[in-house]
Amino acid sequence: MNNELKQLVCKLQEELSLSLAEYEYLIENRTSEIAEYLASKAVEVKKNIYSNAIYIRGLIEISNICKNDCFYCGIRRSNKNCDRYRITKEEIMECVREGYNLGFRTFVLQGGEDSYYTDEILCDIICCIKKEFSDVAVTLSLGERSKESYKKLFDAGADRYLLRHETANEEHYKKLHPEEMSFKNRIECLHNLKEIGYQVGCGFMVGSPYQTNKTLAKDLKFIEKFKPDMVGIGPFVPHKATKFANEGAGTVELTCFLLSIIRLIHPSVLLPATTALGTIDSSGREKGILAGANVVMPNLSPISVRKKYELYDNKLCTDAESAQNKKELEEKMKKIGYEIVVDRGDIRKEF
Ligand code: 5AD
């Protein structure tokens, strides 16, 4: 094995940090051999903290209405072929009740930036969930909002917030988003969320258009400095109604390599094997776990809307991706030596 690369992996494991140039070098020169070595270290670190537990989150896609026009996203405002929907508080509560009975103790309310969901409406929903189920965590993934709004939602009982930074390089950010969206605001949102007290998740797509090993190195450096509690990464997958329709998808291989690096940077981080990873490869989820991930987020949305939340082509929402098929997921995890637990799955802070 290339000794230089091996030493970089050891340095990362010991110091939880590399320079930008070192991250870039490691990505640029990776081989399957070093990827295996890196994954074995990542799994070792993960198991020391979380043993063989896999945390699950019930993902409820509350609306595909979005005011933004991100170039990569299937539910972007200008996609006129998108069949728009939003679900009611009662429908959300039904999903939560069903999920609770299935053993979910975290619910992720995710949606486009839909102005229907005022602070008042969201606070009411969050309070309702918390009142009926005192032992669950509520995660929000509803895009950019004001600090005041984030604070109100937190005070209403929201525990966590996912907001992918998408890329830590401002030039790259501009190539993925229309002019009215700002990199600075996105990063500011992440800092605001942390300041308020949320457990915060950032993340990015792997293989997005114009991404380079340099921009990836910046993403890793950002994660190192920001110290998020969660990091969501998954391959970019083109969507037919976007300007990136003909771009290539990201790979399982690079996604897994980056999952391992992120695990070593931040040993206790909550790291999902994402739906996108499961979409481009039928054993993608398992590969993600074996590279260092420890979370899966099955779909708990009402069946009638599932197909409509199409961020990218052929997004999985059936089989083990569906919360109702938890048994199938359990078996898949068991086969690779892991166990799904009934637990809120908070980050372990003591390590
Ligand atoms: N491919 C993969 N991931 C995507 N997302 C949006 N569009 C795509 C796509 N075409 C991701 C973004 C967003 C999250 C909800 O889904 O990173 O933050």
Short mmCIF file of N, CA and C in Angstrom, two decimals, residues 17 27 36 43 45 62 94 105 109 116 120 185 190 207 214 222 249 288 299 304 316 318-319 322 333:
data_model
loop_
_atom_site.label_atom_id
_atom_site.label_comp_id
_atom_site.label_asym_id
_atom_site.label_seq_id
_atom_site.Cartn_x
_atom_site.Cartn_y
_atom_site.Cartn_z
N SER A 17 -7.57 16.05 11.81
CA SER A 17 -7.40 17.20 10.93
C SER A 17 -6.29 16.94 9.91
N ILE A 27 -7.72 12.54 -1.64
CA ILE A 27 -8.85 12.26 -2.55
C ILE A 27 -8.31 11.96 -3.96
N GLU A 36 -10.12 0.91 1.42
CA GLU A 36 -10.42 -0.18 2.34
C GLU A 36 -9.79 0.06 3.71
N VAL A 43 -14.66 2.45 10.59
CA VAL A 43 -15.57 1.52 11.27
C VAL A 43 -15.10 1.27 12.70
N VAL A 45 -13.40 3.30 14.64
CA VAL A 45 -13.71 4.51 15.41
C VAL A 45 -15.21 4.58 15.73
N ILE A 62 -42.95 17.02 4.02
CA ILE A 62 -44.22 17.72 4.27
C ILE A 62 -44.70 18.58 3.10
N GLU A 94 -50.47 11.65 11.73
CA GLU A 94 -50.72 10.23 11.38
C GLU A 94 -49.41 9.52 11.05
N ARG A 105 -38.02 6.91 16.79
CA ARG A 105 -38.01 7.87 17.89
C ARG A 105 -37.43 9.22 17.45
N LEU A 109 -38.97 16.42 9.72
CA LEU A 109 -39.92 17.12 8.86
C LEU A 109 -39.12 17.86 7.81
N TYR A 116 -46.17 28.72 3.25
CA TYR A 116 -47.36 28.31 4.01
C TYR A 116 -46.98 27.97 5.46
N GLU A 120 -45.92 30.04 13.27
CA GLU A 120 -47.07 29.66 14.08
C GLU A 120 -47.54 28.24 13.74
N ASN A 185 -25.38 33.73 3.38
CA ASN A 185 -26.59 33.55 4.19
C ASN A 185 -26.73 32.09 4.66
N LEU A 190 -26.44 28.32 9.34
CA LEU A 190 -25.86 27.19 10.09
C LEU A 190 -25.31 27.66 11.44
N GLY A 207 -20.10 14.74 -6.28
CA GLY A 207 -20.15 14.67 -7.75
C GLY A 207 -21.10 15.68 -8.35
N LYS A 214 -10.50 20.02 -5.05
CA LYS A 214 -10.22 21.22 -4.24
C LYS A 214 -11.46 21.66 -3.48
N PHE A 222 -14.37 22.63 6.16
CA PHE A 222 -15.53 23.29 6.76
C PHE A 222 -16.13 22.40 7.87
N ALA A 249 -23.84 11.37 -12.76
CA ALA A 249 -24.12 11.24 -11.33
C ALA A 249 -22.83 11.06 -10.55
N GLY A 288 -22.43 2.26 2.50
CA GLY A 288 -22.24 3.47 3.30
C GLY A 288 -21.96 3.13 4.76
N ASN A 299 -38.31 6.42 4.49
CA ASN A 299 -39.37 7.34 4.12
C ASN A 299 -40.68 7.00 4.84
N SER A 304 -49.29 8.46 -0.78
CA SER A 304 -49.86 9.19 -1.92
C SER A 304 -48.95 10.32 -2.43
N LEU A 316 -35.56 6.65 -4.69
CA LEU A 316 -36.16 5.47 -4.04
C LEU A 316 -37.15 5.87 -2.95
N THR A 318 -39.43 3.02 -1.99
CA THR A 318 -40.05 1.72 -1.70
C THR A 318 -39.02 0.79 -1.06
N ASP A 319 -39.34 -0.46 -0.98
CA ASP A 319 -38.44 -1.48 -0.42
C ASP A 319 -37.89 -1.04 0.95
N SER A 322 -38.58 2.38 2.54
CA SER A 322 -39.88 2.71 3.10
C SER A 322 -39.95 2.29 4.56
N MET A 333 -29.38 -4.97 7.51
CA MET A 333 -28.36 -4.50 8.45
C MET A 333 -27.75 -5.68 9.21
#
